[in-house]
Amino acid sequence: MSDQVAILAELGVRPKSLRKNWKEARLYEISLANGEARVASGGALVVETGQHTGRSAKDKFTVRDATTEKTVWWDNNASMTPEHFDVLLEDFKTHLAGQDIFAQELFGGADLDHRLPVTVINELAWHSLFIRHLLRVPTDSEYASFKSEFTIINCPTFRADPARHGTRSETVIAVNFAKRMVLIGGTSYAGETKKSVFTALNYYLPTQGVMPMHCSVNTSDKDDAAIFFGLSGTGKTTLSADASRILIGDDEHGWSENGLFNFEGGCYAKMIKLSAEAEPEIFATTKQWGTVLENVVMDPETRELDLDDATLAENSRGAYPISAIPNASESGRCGQPKNLIMLTADAFGVMPPIAKLTPAQAMYHFLSGYTAKVAGTEKGVTEPTATFSTCFGGPFMPRHPSEYGNLLRDLIGKYDVDCWLVSTGWTGGPYGQGNRMPIKATRALLNAALDGSLNNVNFRKDDTFGFMVPEAVPGVDSKILNPRSTWADTAAYDKQAAKLADMFVANFAKFEPYVDETVRASAPKAKTPA
Ligand SMILES: Nc1ncnc2c1ncn2[C@@H]1O[C@H](COP(=O)(O)OP(=O)(O)O)[C@@H](O)[C@H]1O
Ligand SMILES: C=C(OP(=O)(O)O)C(=O)O
Ligand SMILES: [Mn+2]
């Protein structure tokens, strides 16, 4: 195999050595030899990322040029001048010269008509292993004819200079659609690389009529595929791994005329407090050779993992190829969906664990992209904060939400998809008073939705949100279906529901000109106090 990478030759970068398309075992060996990682009992590779244990959303910039001026939604994307990008690229080239570097040629996208061939250049061996797990590895014949169309260069030891590069800090994620390139510096959180590929696909695919989505997907032998939209922490990864269903992917998918397809070939699961009972398939990957564990605490002597220890990060992660999950799809593709679920972790405890949405309500909630964040782990802090991240993936969406929204609206109509809203958040009161929804209950409700039985029960109309909520579902405690009745103080519930409704309305104002009357009428209405 030639150790040339076209993009490096084009850029005139001469590294000391280039490890191109190295396979898992060799990357394992070298990341250990280089002192980047350690091995856990069971065989997983354990790494620490230091300061950055999550994405640096505020350090992400998109190059603003004559084309992106018109195609990018600048209200939601910070801009960088082409000149600053060019200086940054020159400095990356200098940084790479004389180093031992890694390159992987991979596909973003399992749909043969819509995939993006990507070259990922890394400083760290474990990053090269990570992205090989996460994206789709070409076959030998695909390697032979591989023609890269997008480049990501990730140098964690690079330090951006705000004065020189127009950045905000030493950390930078610089996206240049004209040059088809992303430069990542000053962070070693591996999630930046996979979400950069996602950002690129979110920009390019709509021009091919393909809907890109921040969602997980699973299906069954009957090919009754389900889409699970949701912001970080709402349950995409957890709920899509289900022994009774075939996993297509846990985070990023496209919806084309051919059906649904995974952008990726691996998963990236949260490890904090992972339970062997509630999430057996994901738990098993922590004891497997090949899995990359990021910021998971391990006993230095016994090398036993402590998944409950958040000392290094609340956002500890495990990356593994999707084949590590039993019953996962090899092709990464399935048919047209039957159900579409929007996940929200409502920490106010106001939203029901499941509700049926009309297509107009689905559009309203898709553009809103609501979830809530709990206020950290400090004692006594009990007030959650609402987050509205449009399309359930604001940080990865370069285009105006109406472009994604219109694509989704047309697809839901064309394939007659049933839409649901599922809160995996708090029940019995808000965060601090109630409890997180039991995973078992969420799964039971989802199974009833996916097998069609939920269409045959009685529904009530929710006073605040106007969507239809089932009154009783076999195998689920009926009490949790009506959140108001789980609160000790129903007046407090009404007050909180009204507050949340107001937040939805205030957030949606910017989308009102882009939607029709049926979508505008899907806004929640504060219930007039009795
Ligand atoms: N009812 C529930 N449904 C889904 N996840 C839950 C639930 N209750 C608690 N969790 C926890 O919430 C987290 C969901 O995270 P994850 O599935 O990684 O979300 P995402 O992939 O959307 O970022 C996991 O740590 C999971 O254990
Ligand atoms: C990897 C990420 O995605 P998610 O939390 O949605 O799994 C992330 O947000 O950094
Ligand atoms: Mn996830």
mmCIF file of C-alpha atoms in Angstrom, residues 263-524:
data_model
loop_
_atom_site.group_PDB
_atom_site.id
_atom_site.type_symbol
_atom_site.label_atom_id
_atom_site.label_comp_id
_atom_site.label_asym_id
_atom_site.label_seq_id
_atom_site.Cartn_x
_atom_site.Cartn_y
_atom_site.Cartn_z
ATOM 1 C CA PHE A 263 -23.328 8.186 8.246
ATOM 2 C CA GLU A 264 -21.127 6.168 10.559
ATOM 3 C CA GLY A 265 -19.875 2.658 11.180
ATOM 4 C CA GLY A 266 -19.484 2.855 14.939
ATOM 5 C CA CYS A 267 -21.036 4.248 18.107
ATOM 6 C CA TYR A 268 -19.970 6.746 20.758
ATOM 7 C CA ALA A 269 -21.759 5.993 24.008
ATOM 8 C CA LYS A 270 -21.811 7.831 27.292
ATOM 9 C CA MET A 271 -20.158 5.785 29.985
ATOM 10 C CA ILE A 272 -21.117 7.664 33.129
ATOM 11 C CA LYS A 273 -23.104 5.397 35.476
ATOM 12 C CA LEU A 274 -23.685 2.937 32.652
ATOM 13 C CA SER A 275 -25.786 0.116 34.055
ATOM 14 C CA ALA A 276 -25.191 -3.510 33.095
ATOM 15 C CA GLU A 277 -28.877 -4.248 33.729
ATOM 16 C CA ALA A 278 -30.468 -1.315 31.863
ATOM 17 C CA GLU A 279 -27.958 -1.197 28.972
ATOM 18 C CA PRO A 280 -26.403 -4.681 28.695
ATOM 19 C CA GLU A 281 -25.327 -4.398 25.041
ATOM 20 C CA ILE A 282 -23.421 -1.134 25.567
ATOM 21 C CA PHE A 283 -22.023 -2.295 28.916
ATOM 22 C CA ALA A 284 -20.484 -5.359 27.266
ATOM 23 C CA THR A 285 -18.415 -3.144 24.938
ATOM 24 C CA THR A 286 -16.485 -1.757 27.931
ATOM 25 C CA LYS A 287 -14.955 -5.193 28.427
ATOM 26 C CA GLN A 288 -13.929 -5.707 24.829
ATOM 27 C CA TRP A 289 -10.632 -5.355 23.037
ATOM 28 C CA GLY A 290 -10.906 -2.517 20.534
ATOM 29 C CA THR A 291 -13.215 -0.197 22.476
ATOM 30 C CA VAL A 292 -11.693 3.244 23.070
ATOM 31 C CA LEU A 293 -12.678 4.566 26.510
ATOM 32 C CA GLU A 294 -12.307 8.324 26.854
ATOM 33 C CA ASN A 295 -11.969 9.793 30.355
ATOM 34 C CA VAL A 296 -13.195 6.665 32.107
ATOM 35 C CA VAL A 297 -11.575 6.189 35.515
ATOM 36 C CA MET A 298 -9.595 2.986 36.017
ATOM 37 C CA ASP A 299 -7.813 1.499 39.021
ATOM 38 C CA PRO A 300 -4.082 1.761 38.216
ATOM 39 C CA GLU A 301 -3.337 -1.583 39.879
ATOM 40 C CA THR A 302 -6.197 -3.881 38.950
ATOM 41 C CA ARG A 303 -7.158 -1.997 35.784
ATOM 42 C CA GLU A 304 -10.811 -2.397 36.727
ATOM 43 C CA LEU A 305 -13.055 0.368 35.373
ATOM 44 C CA ASP A 306 -15.143 2.589 37.610
ATOM 45 C CA LEU A 307 -17.950 3.847 35.392
ATOM 46 C CA ASP A 308 -19.521 5.783 38.271
ATOM 47 C CA ASP A 309 -16.467 7.963 38.846
ATOM 48 C CA ALA A 310 -16.922 11.386 37.214
ATOM 49 C CA THR A 311 -13.552 12.756 38.373
ATOM 50 C CA LEU A 312 -12.183 13.014 34.838
ATOM 51 C CA ALA A 313 -15.461 13.885 33.129
ATOM 52 C CA GLU A 314 -19.213 13.733 33.401
ATOM 53 C CA ASN A 315 -19.109 13.120 29.630
ATOM 54 C CA SER A 316 -16.945 9.977 29.670
ATOM 55 C CA ARG A 317 -17.308 8.018 26.414
ATOM 56 C CA GLY A 318 -16.801 4.673 24.761
ATOM 57 C CA ALA A 319 -16.177 4.346 21.017
ATOM 58 C CA TYR A 320 -16.621 0.987 19.312
ATOM 59 C CA PRO A 321 -17.449 -0.391 15.875
ATOM 60 C CA ILE A 322 -21.175 -1.052 15.508
ATOM 61 C CA SER A 323 -20.412 -4.767 15.108
ATOM 62 C CA ALA A 324 -19.699 -4.753 18.882
ATOM 63 C CA ILE A 325 -23.477 -4.522 19.422
ATOM 64 C CA PRO A 326 -25.277 -7.821 18.863
ATOM 65 C CA ASN A 327 -27.992 -7.487 16.250
ATOM 66 C CA ALA A 328 -26.468 -4.465 14.511
ATOM 67 C CA SER A 329 -26.782 -3.906 10.784
ATOM 68 C CA GLU A 330 -23.675 -4.488 8.699
ATOM 69 C CA SER A 331 -24.892 -2.480 5.719
ATOM 70 C CA GLY A 332 -25.904 0.555 7.791
ATOM 71 C CA ARG A 333 -28.989 0.886 5.603
ATOM 72 C CA CYS A 334 -32.694 0.130 5.939
ATOM 73 C CA GLY A 335 -35.991 1.001 4.317
ATOM 74 C CA GLN A 336 -38.252 4.001 4.717
ATOM 75 C CA PRO A 337 -39.262 4.699 8.356
ATOM 76 C CA LYS A 338 -42.642 3.896 9.930
ATOM 77 C CA ASN A 339 -42.108 5.942 13.099
ATOM 78 C CA LEU A 340 -40.283 9.100 14.034
ATOM 79 C CA ILE A 341 -39.538 9.834 17.691
ATOM 80 C CA MET A 342 -38.323 13.118 19.111
ATOM 81 C CA LEU A 343 -36.496 12.586 22.397
ATOM 82 C CA THR A 344 -36.333 15.281 25.013
ATOM 83 C CA ALA A 345 -34.892 15.124 28.526
ATOM 84 C CA ASP A 346 -37.394 17.499 30.104
ATOM 85 C CA ALA A 347 -35.817 18.262 33.475
ATOM 86 C CA PHE A 348 -38.811 20.423 34.439
ATOM 87 C CA GLY A 349 -40.882 17.251 34.681
ATOM 88 C CA VAL A 350 -43.692 18.825 32.663
ATOM 89 C CA MET A 351 -43.733 16.751 29.494
ATOM 90 C CA PRO A 352 -45.348 13.297 29.351
ATOM 91 C CA PRO A 353 -43.213 10.191 28.704
ATOM 92 C CA ILE A 354 -44.869 9.808 25.297
ATOM 93 C CA ALA A 355 -47.239 11.805 23.101
ATOM 94 C CA LYS A 356 -48.543 11.423 19.564
ATOM 95 C CA LEU A 357 -47.815 14.365 17.249
ATOM 96 C CA THR A 358 -49.563 15.551 14.125
ATOM 97 C CA PRO A 359 -47.182 16.311 11.226
ATOM 98 C CA ALA A 360 -47.551 20.037 11.993
ATOM 99 C CA GLN A 361 -46.725 19.485 15.672
ATOM 100 C CA ALA A 362 -43.736 17.369 14.610
ATOM 101 C CA MET A 363 -42.486 20.285 12.520
ATOM 102 C CA TYR A 364 -42.987 22.667 15.453
ATOM 103 C CA HIS A 365 -40.980 20.456 17.796
ATOM 104 C CA PHE A 366 -38.301 19.721 15.196
ATOM 105 C CA LEU A 367 -37.641 23.420 14.638
ATOM 106 C CA SER A 368 -37.788 24.084 18.401
ATOM 107 C CA GLY A 369 -35.396 21.263 19.383
ATOM 108 C CA TYR A 370 -36.193 21.415 23.072
ATOM 109 C CA THR A 371 -34.411 19.660 25.885
ATOM 110 C CA ALA A 372 -33.323 20.754 29.352
ATOM 111 C CA LYS A 373 -29.970 20.662 31.039
ATOM 112 C CA VAL A 374 -29.649 19.922 34.709
ATOM 113 C CA ALA A 375 -27.675 22.496 36.587
ATOM 114 C CA GLY A 376 -24.507 20.497 37.069
ATOM 115 C CA THR A 377 -23.930 18.313 40.070
ATOM 116 C CA GLU A 378 -23.570 20.920 42.792
ATOM 117 C CA LYS A 379 -25.572 20.369 45.923
ATOM 118 C CA GLY A 380 -28.620 22.551 46.320
ATOM 119 C CA VAL A 381 -28.772 23.649 42.687
ATOM 120 C CA THR A 382 -32.116 22.422 41.518
ATOM 121 C CA GLU A 383 -33.262 24.717 38.731
ATOM 122 C CA PRO A 384 -32.773 23.172 35.279
ATOM 123 C CA THR A 385 -32.220 25.339 32.190
ATOM 124 C CA ALA A 386 -34.150 24.966 28.961
ATOM 125 C CA THR A 387 -32.145 24.464 25.768
ATOM 126 C CA PHE A 388 -33.628 25.024 22.340
ATOM 127 C CA SER A 389 -31.284 23.669 19.691
ATOM 128 C CA THR A 390 -32.967 23.723 16.326
ATOM 129 C CA CYS A 391 -33.302 20.468 14.353
ATOM 130 C CA PHE A 392 -32.123 18.766 17.572
ATOM 131 C CA GLY A 393 -28.584 19.589 16.451
ATOM 132 C CA GLY A 394 -28.021 23.336 16.170
ATOM 133 C CA PRO A 395 -24.203 23.202 16.514
ATOM 134 C CA PHE A 396 -23.921 20.920 13.462
ATOM 135 C CA MET A 397 -26.402 22.598 11.125
ATOM 136 C CA PRO A 398 -24.766 25.071 8.724
ATOM 137 C CA ARG A 399 -27.960 25.848 6.787
ATOM 138 C CA HIS A 400 -31.139 27.615 7.768
ATOM 139 C CA PRO A 401 -33.446 25.326 9.795
ATOM 140 C CA SER A 402 -36.234 25.857 7.288
ATOM 141 C CA GLU A 403 -34.204 23.943 4.674
ATOM 142 C CA TYR A 404 -34.008 20.886 6.940
ATOM 143 C CA GLY A 405 -37.563 21.438 8.138
ATOM 144 C CA ASN A 406 -39.020 21.519 4.635
ATOM 145 C CA LEU A 407 -37.156 18.358 3.643
ATOM 146 C CA LEU A 408 -38.429 16.603 6.758
ATOM 147 C CA ARG A 409 -42.013 17.799 6.277
ATOM 148 C CA ASP A 410 -42.079 16.450 2.715
ATOM 149 C CA LEU A 411 -40.576 13.084 3.724
ATOM 150 C CA ILE A 412 -42.978 12.612 6.655
ATOM 151 C CA GLY A 413 -45.868 13.275 4.284
ATOM 152 C CA LYS A 414 -44.538 11.139 1.449
ATOM 153 C CA TYR A 415 -43.951 8.044 3.605
ATOM 154 C CA ASP A 416 -46.863 8.647 5.995
ATOM 155 C CA VAL A 417 -44.661 8.430 9.099
ATOM 156 C CA ASP A 418 -46.160 8.373 12.624
ATOM 157 C CA CYS A 419 -44.522 10.989 14.880
ATOM 158 C CA TRP A 420 -44.073 10.884 18.664
ATOM 159 C CA LEU A 421 -42.543 13.035 21.352
ATOM 160 C CA VAL A 422 -40.843 11.109 24.164
ATOM 161 C CA SER A 423 -39.571 12.674 27.364
ATOM 162 C CA THR A 424 -36.739 10.708 28.933
ATOM 163 C CA GLY A 425 -36.470 13.464 31.539
ATOM 164 C CA TRP A 426 -37.977 13.878 34.975
ATOM 165 C CA THR A 427 -41.141 12.392 36.414
ATOM 166 C CA GLY A 428 -42.770 13.034 39.798
ATOM 167 C CA GLY A 429 -41.505 16.618 39.831
ATOM 168 C CA PRO A 430 -38.646 18.606 38.334
ATOM 169 C CA TYR A 431 -34.956 17.781 38.649
ATOM 170 C CA GLY A 432 -34.123 17.886 42.348
ATOM 171 C CA GLN A 433 -37.576 16.655 43.401
ATOM 172 C CA GLY A 434 -38.618 13.946 40.962
ATOM 173 C CA ASN A 435 -36.614 11.163 39.354
ATOM 174 C CA ARG A 436 -35.316 10.455 35.874
ATOM 175 C CA MET A 437 -37.761 8.392 33.853
ATOM 176 C CA PRO A 438 -36.887 4.703 34.264
ATOM 177 C CA ILE A 439 -35.260 3.386 31.077
ATOM 178 C CA LYS A 440 -37.517 0.337 31.356
ATOM 179 C CA ALA A 441 -40.663 2.490 31.166
ATOM 180 C CA THR A 442 -39.339 4.466 28.197
ATOM 181 C CA ARG A 443 -38.496 1.242 26.367
ATOM 182 C CA ALA A 444 -41.954 -0.238 27.053
ATOM 183 C CA LEU A 445 -43.664 2.878 25.674
ATOM 184 C CA LEU A 446 -41.411 2.946 22.630
ATOM 185 C CA ASN A 447 -42.052 -0.727 21.928
ATOM 186 C CA ALA A 448 -45.800 -0.067 22.064
ATOM 187 C CA ALA A 449 -45.389 2.818 19.624
ATOM 188 C CA LEU A 450 -43.161 0.849 17.259
ATOM 189 C CA ASP A 451 -45.278 -2.332 17.164
ATOM 190 C CA GLY A 452 -48.372 -0.264 16.418
ATOM 191 C CA SER A 453 -50.299 -1.231 19.574
ATOM 192 C CA LEU A 454 -50.152 2.326 20.915
ATOM 193 C CA ASN A 455 -52.389 3.473 18.086
ATOM 194 C CA ASN A 456 -55.235 1.433 19.616
ATOM 195 C CA VAL A 457 -55.399 2.954 23.120
ATOM 196 C CA ASN A 458 -57.371 5.939 24.432
ATOM 197 C CA PHE A 459 -55.741 9.338 24.297
ATOM 198 C CA ARG A 460 -56.343 12.630 26.065
ATOM 199 C CA LYS A 461 -55.358 16.016 24.691
ATOM 200 C CA ASP A 462 -52.611 17.699 26.707
ATOM 201 C CA ASP A 463 -53.822 21.069 28.068
ATOM 202 C CA THR A 464 -50.528 22.842 27.481
ATOM 203 C CA PHE A 465 -49.042 21.247 24.386
ATOM 204 C CA GLY A 466 -52.151 20.179 22.523
ATOM 205 C CA PHE A 467 -50.676 16.800 21.584
ATOM 206 C CA MET A 468 -52.368 13.477 22.309
ATOM 207 C CA VAL A 469 -51.201 11.488 25.329
ATOM 208 C CA PRO A 470 -52.138 7.824 25.898
ATOM 209 C CA GLU A 471 -54.159 7.178 29.060
ATOM 210 C CA ALA A 472 -53.114 3.577 29.663
ATOM 211 C CA VAL A 473 -50.474 1.359 28.092
ATOM 212 C CA PRO A 474 -50.160 -2.352 28.966
ATOM 213 C CA GLY A 475 -47.063 -3.017 31.087
ATOM 214 C CA VAL A 476 -46.642 0.630 32.163
ATOM 215 C CA ASP A 477 -47.828 2.287 35.381
ATOM 216 C CA SER A 478 -50.624 4.555 34.097
ATOM 217 C CA LYS A 479 -49.765 7.207 36.654
ATOM 218 C CA ILE A 480 -46.561 8.247 34.890
ATOM 219 C CA LEU A 481 -48.439 8.902 31.643
ATOM 220 C CA ASN A 482 -49.923 12.068 33.095
ATOM 221 C CA PRO A 483 -47.039 14.094 34.562
ATOM 222 C CA ARG A 484 -49.390 16.500 36.372
ATOM 223 C CA SER A 485 -50.694 13.653 38.498
ATOM 224 C CA THR A 486 -47.154 12.616 39.492
ATOM 225 C CA TRP A 487 -46.423 15.993 41.119
ATOM 226 C CA ALA A 488 -47.233 16.397 44.820
ATOM 227 C CA ASP A 489 -48.266 19.990 44.101
ATOM 228 C CA THR A 490 -50.441 20.270 40.971
ATOM 229 C CA ALA A 491 -50.549 24.080 41.157
ATOM 230 C CA ALA A 492 -46.758 24.059 40.986
ATOM 231 C CA TYR A 493 -47.027 21.806 37.930
ATOM 232 C CA ASP A 494 -49.386 24.222 36.174
ATOM 233 C CA LYS A 495 -47.069 27.113 36.917
ATOM 234 C CA GLN A 496 -44.051 25.263 35.570
ATOM 235 C CA ALA A 497 -45.962 24.094 32.476
ATOM 236 C CA ALA A 498 -46.997 27.693 31.762
ATOM 237 C CA LYS A 499 -43.389 28.852 32.123
ATOM 238 C CA LEU A 500 -42.177 26.203 29.700
ATOM 239 C CA ALA A 501 -44.927 27.104 27.216
ATOM 240 C CA ASP A 502 -43.777 30.720 27.321
ATOM 241 C CA MET A 503 -40.190 29.660 26.650
ATOM 242 C CA PHE A 504 -41.306 27.675 23.586
ATOM 243 C CA VAL A 505 -43.275 30.625 22.257
ATOM 244 C CA ALA A 506 -40.423 33.094 22.758
ATOM 245 C CA ASN A 507 -37.948 30.754 21.077
ATOM 246 C CA PHE A 508 -40.207 30.004 18.095
ATOM 247 C CA ALA A 509 -40.730 33.650 17.095
ATOM 248 C CA LYS A 510 -37.747 33.510 14.719
ATOM 249 C CA PHE A 511 -39.239 30.533 12.831
ATOM 250 C CA GLU A 512 -42.776 31.877 12.451
ATOM 251 C CA PRO A 513 -42.181 33.504 9.042
ATOM 252 C CA TYR A 514 -40.938 30.185 7.638
ATOM 253 C CA VAL A 515 -43.848 27.908 8.528
ATOM 254 C CA ASP A 516 -47.524 27.666 7.682
ATOM 255 C CA GLU A 517 -50.488 28.369 9.937
ATOM 256 C CA THR A 518 -50.863 24.731 11.064
ATOM 257 C CA VAL A 519 -47.313 24.746 12.427
ATOM 258 C CA ARG A 520 -47.751 28.116 14.135
ATOM 259 C CA ALA A 521 -50.956 26.759 15.705
ATOM 260 C CA SER A 522 -48.933 23.896 17.226
ATOM 261 C CA ALA A 523 -47.377 26.210 19.800
ATOM 262 C CA PRO A 524 -48.056 25.282 23.433
#
